[in-house]
mmCIF file of C-alpha atoms in Angstrom:
data_model
loop_
_atom_site.group_PDB
_atom_site.id
_atom_site.type_symbol
_atom_site.label_atom_id
_atom_site.label_comp_id
_atom_site.label_asym_id
_atom_site.label_seq_id
_atom_site.Cartn_x
_atom_site.Cartn_y
_atom_site.Cartn_z
ATOM 1 C CA MET S 942 139.753 125.201 80.574
ATOM 2 C CA LYS S 943 142.757 126.600 82.551
ATOM 3 C CA THR S 944 140.804 129.730 83.660
ATOM 4 C CA GLU S 945 137.986 127.603 84.947
ATOM 5 C CA LEU S 946 140.469 125.543 87.056
ATOM 6 C CA LYS S 947 142.199 128.712 88.380
ATOM 7 C CA ALA S 948 138.755 130.150 89.296
ATOM 8 C CA LYS S 949 137.772 127.010 91.178
ATOM 9 C CA PHE S 950 141.140 126.867 92.933
ATOM 10 C CA LEU S 951 140.862 130.494 94.091
ATOM 11 C CA GLN S 952 137.337 129.871 95.213
ATOM 12 C CA HIS S 953 138.403 126.904 97.164
ATOM 13 C CA ILE S 954 141.264 128.759 98.947
ATOM 14 C CA LEU S 955 138.870 131.589 99.800
ATOM 15 C CA ASN S 956 136.438 129.191 101.326
ATOM 16 C CA LYS S 957 139.164 127.454 103.362
ATOM 17 C CA LYS S 958 140.256 130.909 104.702
ATOM 18 C CA ASN S 959 136.789 131.730 105.846
ATOM 19 C CA GLU S 960 136.445 128.344 107.813
ATOM 20 C CA ASN S 961 139.589 129.090 109.854
ATOM 21 C CA GLU S 962 138.109 132.423 111.259
ATOM 22 C CA GLY S 963 137.468 132.512 114.931
ATOM 23 C CA PHE S 964 138.565 133.916 118.252
ATOM 24 C CA THR S 965 142.143 133.818 119.323
ATOM 25 C CA LEU S 966 143.012 132.602 122.819
ATOM 26 C CA ILE S 967 143.934 136.051 124.004
ATOM 27 C CA GLU S 968 140.431 137.267 122.966
ATOM 28 C CA LEU S 969 138.957 134.579 125.092
ATOM 29 C CA LEU S 970 141.086 135.084 128.013
ATOM 30 C CA VAL S 971 140.170 138.952 127.977
ATOM 31 C CA VAL S 972 136.537 138.115 127.946
ATOM 32 C CA ILE S 973 136.829 135.527 130.927
ATOM 33 C CA ILE S 974 138.841 138.049 132.936
ATOM 34 C CA ILE S 975 136.269 140.786 132.318
ATOM 35 C CA ILE S 976 133.403 138.398 133.396
ATOM 36 C CA GLY S 977 135.308 137.414 136.559
ATOM 37 C CA ILE S 978 135.858 141.080 137.481
ATOM 38 C CA LEU S 979 132.240 141.895 137.128
ATOM 39 C CA SER S 980 131.092 138.804 139.149
ATOM 40 C CA ALA S 981 133.635 139.671 141.896
ATOM 41 C CA ILE S 982 131.985 143.157 142.214
ATOM 42 C CA ALA S 983 128.298 142.000 141.970
ATOM 43 C CA LEU S 984 128.317 138.786 143.907
ATOM 44 C CA PRO S 985 128.884 140.260 147.522
ATOM 45 C CA SER S 986 126.441 142.941 146.830
ATOM 46 C CA PHE S 987 123.800 140.248 145.764
ATOM 47 C CA LEU S 988 124.460 138.107 148.844
ATOM 48 C CA ASN S 989 124.060 141.169 151.183
ATOM 49 C CA GLN S 990 120.668 141.976 149.679
ATOM 50 C CA ALA S 991 119.697 138.241 150.252
ATOM 51 C CA ASN S 992 120.694 138.551 153.978
ATOM 52 C CA LYS S 993 118.755 141.810 154.423
ATOM 53 C CA ALA S 994 115.696 140.085 152.847
ATOM 54 C CA LYS S 995 115.963 137.179 155.370
ATOM 55 C CA GLN S 996 116.354 139.595 158.374
ATOM 56 C CA SER S 997 113.386 141.469 157.129
ATOM 57 C CA GLU S 998 111.295 138.451 157.788
ATOM 58 C CA ALA S 999 112.406 138.374 161.589
ATOM 59 C CA LYS S 1000 112.051 142.074 161.828
ATOM 60 C CA THR S 1001 108.443 141.814 160.571
ATOM 61 C CA TYR S 1002 107.445 138.959 162.601
ATOM 62 C CA THR S 1003 108.980 140.256 165.839
ATOM 63 C CA GLY S 1004 107.317 143.636 165.339
ATOM 64 C CA SER S 1005 104.041 141.884 164.752
ATOM 65 C CA MET S 1006 104.382 139.758 167.820
ATOM 66 C CA ASN S 1007 104.975 143.019 169.791
ATOM 67 C CA ARG S 1008 101.719 144.525 168.368
ATOM 68 C CA ALA S 1009 99.780 141.257 168.944
ATOM 69 C CA GLN S 1010 101.038 141.161 172.584
ATOM 70 C CA GLN S 1011 99.791 144.611 173.210
ATOM 71 C CA ALA S 1012 96.400 143.605 171.777
ATOM 72 C CA TYR S 1013 96.343 140.358 173.782
ATOM 73 C CA TYR S 1014 97.260 142.166 176.997
ATOM 74 C CA LEU S 1015 94.326 144.621 176.423
ATOM 75 C CA GLU S 1016 91.829 141.713 176.002
ATOM 76 C CA ASN S 1017 93.265 139.397 178.748
ATOM 77 C CA THR S 1018 95.284 141.653 181.119
ATOM 78 C CA THR S 1019 98.149 139.404 180.829
ATOM 79 C CA PHE S 1020 100.917 138.514 178.093
ATOM 80 C CA SER S 1021 100.986 135.251 176.183
ATOM 81 C CA THR S 1022 103.976 132.863 175.970
ATOM 82 C CA SER S 1023 102.129 130.977 173.198
ATOM 83 C CA ILE S 1024 102.609 132.507 169.651
ATOM 84 C CA GLY S 1025 99.587 130.574 168.405
ATOM 85 C CA SER S 1026 97.288 132.393 170.859
ATOM 86 C CA LEU S 1027 98.302 135.805 169.448
ATOM 87 C CA GLY S 1028 96.377 134.840 166.357
ATOM 88 C CA LEU S 1029 98.930 136.003 163.814
ATOM 89 C CA GLY S 1030 99.169 132.770 161.748
ATOM 90 C CA ILE S 1031 103.062 132.833 161.724
ATOM 91 C CA ALA S 1032 105.335 129.746 162.141
ATOM 92 C CA THR S 1033 107.306 129.267 165.254
ATOM 93 C CA GLN S 1034 110.163 128.233 163.190
ATOM 94 C CA THR S 1035 111.158 129.202 159.717
ATOM 95 C CA ILE S 1036 114.296 128.286 157.435
ATOM 96 C CA ASN S 1037 116.324 131.120 159.112
ATOM 97 C CA TYR S 1038 114.822 131.889 162.446
ATOM 98 C CA ALA S 1039 113.077 130.298 165.515
ATOM 99 C CA TYR S 1040 110.412 132.523 167.329
ATOM 100 C CA SER S 1041 109.472 132.482 170.876
ATOM 101 C CA ALA S 1042 107.822 134.535 173.582
ATOM 102 C CA LEU S 1043 109.124 134.649 177.211
ATOM 103 C CA THR S 1044 107.675 136.525 180.289
ATOM 104 C CA PRO S 1045 110.485 137.316 182.793
ATOM 105 C CA ASP S 1046 107.810 138.955 184.919
ATOM 106 C CA ALA S 1047 104.132 139.691 184.916
ATOM 107 C CA SER S 1048 104.677 143.218 183.615
ATOM 108 C CA SER S 1049 106.661 142.429 180.364
ATOM 109 C CA VAL S 1050 107.122 139.969 177.635
ATOM 110 C CA LEU S 1051 110.217 139.283 175.300
ATOM 111 C CA ASN S 1052 109.466 138.255 171.803
ATOM 112 C CA GLN S 1053 112.530 136.753 170.300
ATOM 113 C CA ALA S 1054 113.844 135.723 166.691
ATOM 114 C CA LYS S 1055 116.759 133.302 167.225
ATOM 115 C CA VAL S 1056 119.029 132.655 164.245
ATOM 116 C CA ILE S 1057 118.923 129.006 163.169
ATOM 117 C CA SER S 1058 122.213 127.641 161.846
ATOM 118 C CA GLY S 1059 122.203 125.732 158.640
ATOM 119 C CA GLY S 1060 124.771 124.258 156.188
ATOM 120 C CA GLY S 1061 126.716 127.133 154.792
ATOM 121 C CA GLN S 1062 124.275 129.759 155.918
ATOM 122 C CA ALA S 1063 125.453 133.494 155.935
ATOM 123 C CA PRO S 1064 125.409 135.155 159.314
ATOM 124 C CA LEU S 1065 122.082 136.829 160.219
ATOM 125 C CA LYS S 1066 121.030 139.407 162.974
ATOM 126 C CA ALA S 1067 118.938 138.292 165.805
ATOM 127 C CA TYR S 1068 115.954 140.299 167.060
ATOM 128 C CA ILE S 1069 114.121 140.893 170.427
ATOM 129 C CA GLY S 1070 110.838 142.677 170.860
ATOM 130 C CA ASN S 1071 110.069 143.787 174.388
ATOM 131 C CA VAL S 1072 106.507 144.817 175.512
ATOM 132 C CA ALA S 1073 106.019 146.188 179.061
ATOM 133 C CA ILE S 1074 103.309 147.747 181.107
ATOM 134 C CA THR S 1075 103.890 151.337 182.199
ATOM 135 C CA THR S 1076 101.780 153.543 184.265
ATOM 136 C CA GLN S 1077 101.091 157.231 183.378
ATOM 137 C CA ALA S 1078 101.989 159.468 186.319
ATOM 138 C CA ALA S 1079 99.424 161.989 185.602
ATOM 139 C CA THR S 1080 96.399 159.776 185.138
ATOM 140 C CA SER S 1081 97.558 156.468 186.896
ATOM 141 C CA GLU S 1082 96.507 154.704 183.770
ATOM 142 C CA ALA S 1083 98.426 151.445 182.713
ATOM 143 C CA THR S 1084 99.404 151.214 178.963
ATOM 144 C CA THR S 1085 101.679 149.042 177.115
ATOM 145 C CA ILE S 1086 104.893 150.078 175.423
ATOM 146 C CA ALA S 1087 107.065 148.267 172.990
ATOM 147 C CA VAL S 1088 110.566 148.339 171.548
ATOM 148 C CA LEU S 1089 112.219 146.280 168.821
ATOM 149 C CA CYS S 1090 115.899 145.638 169.163
ATOM 150 C CA GLU S 1091 118.340 144.294 166.590
ATOM 151 C CA SER S 1092 121.752 142.610 167.361
ATOM 152 C CA ASN S 1093 124.790 144.522 166.733
ATOM 153 C CA ASN S 1094 126.606 141.656 165.044
ATOM 154 C CA ALA S 1095 125.416 139.091 162.624
ATOM 155 C CA MET S 1096 125.359 135.525 164.110
ATOM 156 C CA VAL S 1097 125.410 132.113 162.628
ATOM 157 C CA ASN S 1098 123.536 130.314 165.341
ATOM 158 C CA GLY S 1099 121.406 131.489 168.163
ATOM 159 C CA GLY S 1100 121.982 135.069 168.901
ATOM 160 C CA VAL S 1101 119.729 135.381 171.971
ATOM 161 C CA ASN S 1102 120.862 134.040 175.340
ATOM 162 C CA ALA S 1103 119.931 134.181 178.897
ATOM 163 C CA ASN S 1104 122.184 137.329 179.583
ATOM 164 C CA THR S 1105 120.183 139.204 176.978
ATOM 165 C CA ILE S 1106 116.818 138.445 178.858
ATOM 166 C CA THR S 1107 118.220 139.782 182.205
ATOM 167 C CA THR S 1108 119.900 142.788 180.868
ATOM 168 C CA THR S 1109 116.965 144.198 179.240
ATOM 169 C CA THR S 1110 116.194 147.411 181.154
ATOM 170 C CA TYR S 1111 113.632 150.133 181.627
ATOM 171 C CA ALA S 1112 114.788 153.603 181.381
ATOM 172 C CA SER S 1113 112.224 156.236 182.569
ATOM 173 C CA GLY S 1114 109.484 153.501 182.384
ATOM 174 C CA GLN S 1115 110.420 152.710 178.739
ATOM 175 C CA PRO S 1116 111.911 149.289 177.711
ATOM 176 C CA SER S 1117 115.272 149.504 176.282
ATOM 177 C CA CYS S 1118 117.633 147.223 174.503
ATOM 178 C CA ALA S 1119 120.554 145.152 175.920
ATOM 179 C CA SER S 1120 123.956 146.456 175.457
ATOM 180 C CA SER S 1121 124.695 144.132 172.536
ATOM 181 C CA TYR S 1122 121.580 145.268 170.798
ATOM 182 C CA VAL S 1123 120.374 148.556 169.081
ATOM 183 C CA SER S 1124 116.776 149.974 169.133
ATOM 184 C CA LEU S 1125 114.951 150.021 165.740
ATOM 185 C CA ALA S 1126 112.641 152.912 166.890
ATOM 186 C CA LYS S 1127 111.088 154.764 163.966
#
């Protein structure tokens, strides 16, 4: 009987030892530190990609507005200040940008993508599309040319102001970007 009691006692002690197994505090801290380091590296990269995707919307819309203005001019011999009349089916305002078209004179139109501020929104770049009429010297034929400009700096609100409109210039008959913008010519 004593051997049975010894065997049960040993079995009980072994079961108790198995119940106490687990991770130590040091092991848990090491894992948490590793996860923290990995997230610190990955999070900025992820946020940057999200901003690029938002800016891609504005780039695409403004470029589409440029092409639509060229087609509109071909049909109507004037530019449109109404985005709806261009027939693109795009909204004049999205979560990140407000779109508009301005005609500073009869020979050009500025299509704008202004950054809309929001609670905690990351800075985004503003965009301007400029479509102008140019005359070919050899044939005296009028055609439209376009340029798409991206702001040099990311902005939280606005991004397009009255100074930008007046500083859009024409170099050799070509529209060019304002000093605070860079051309996205392909």
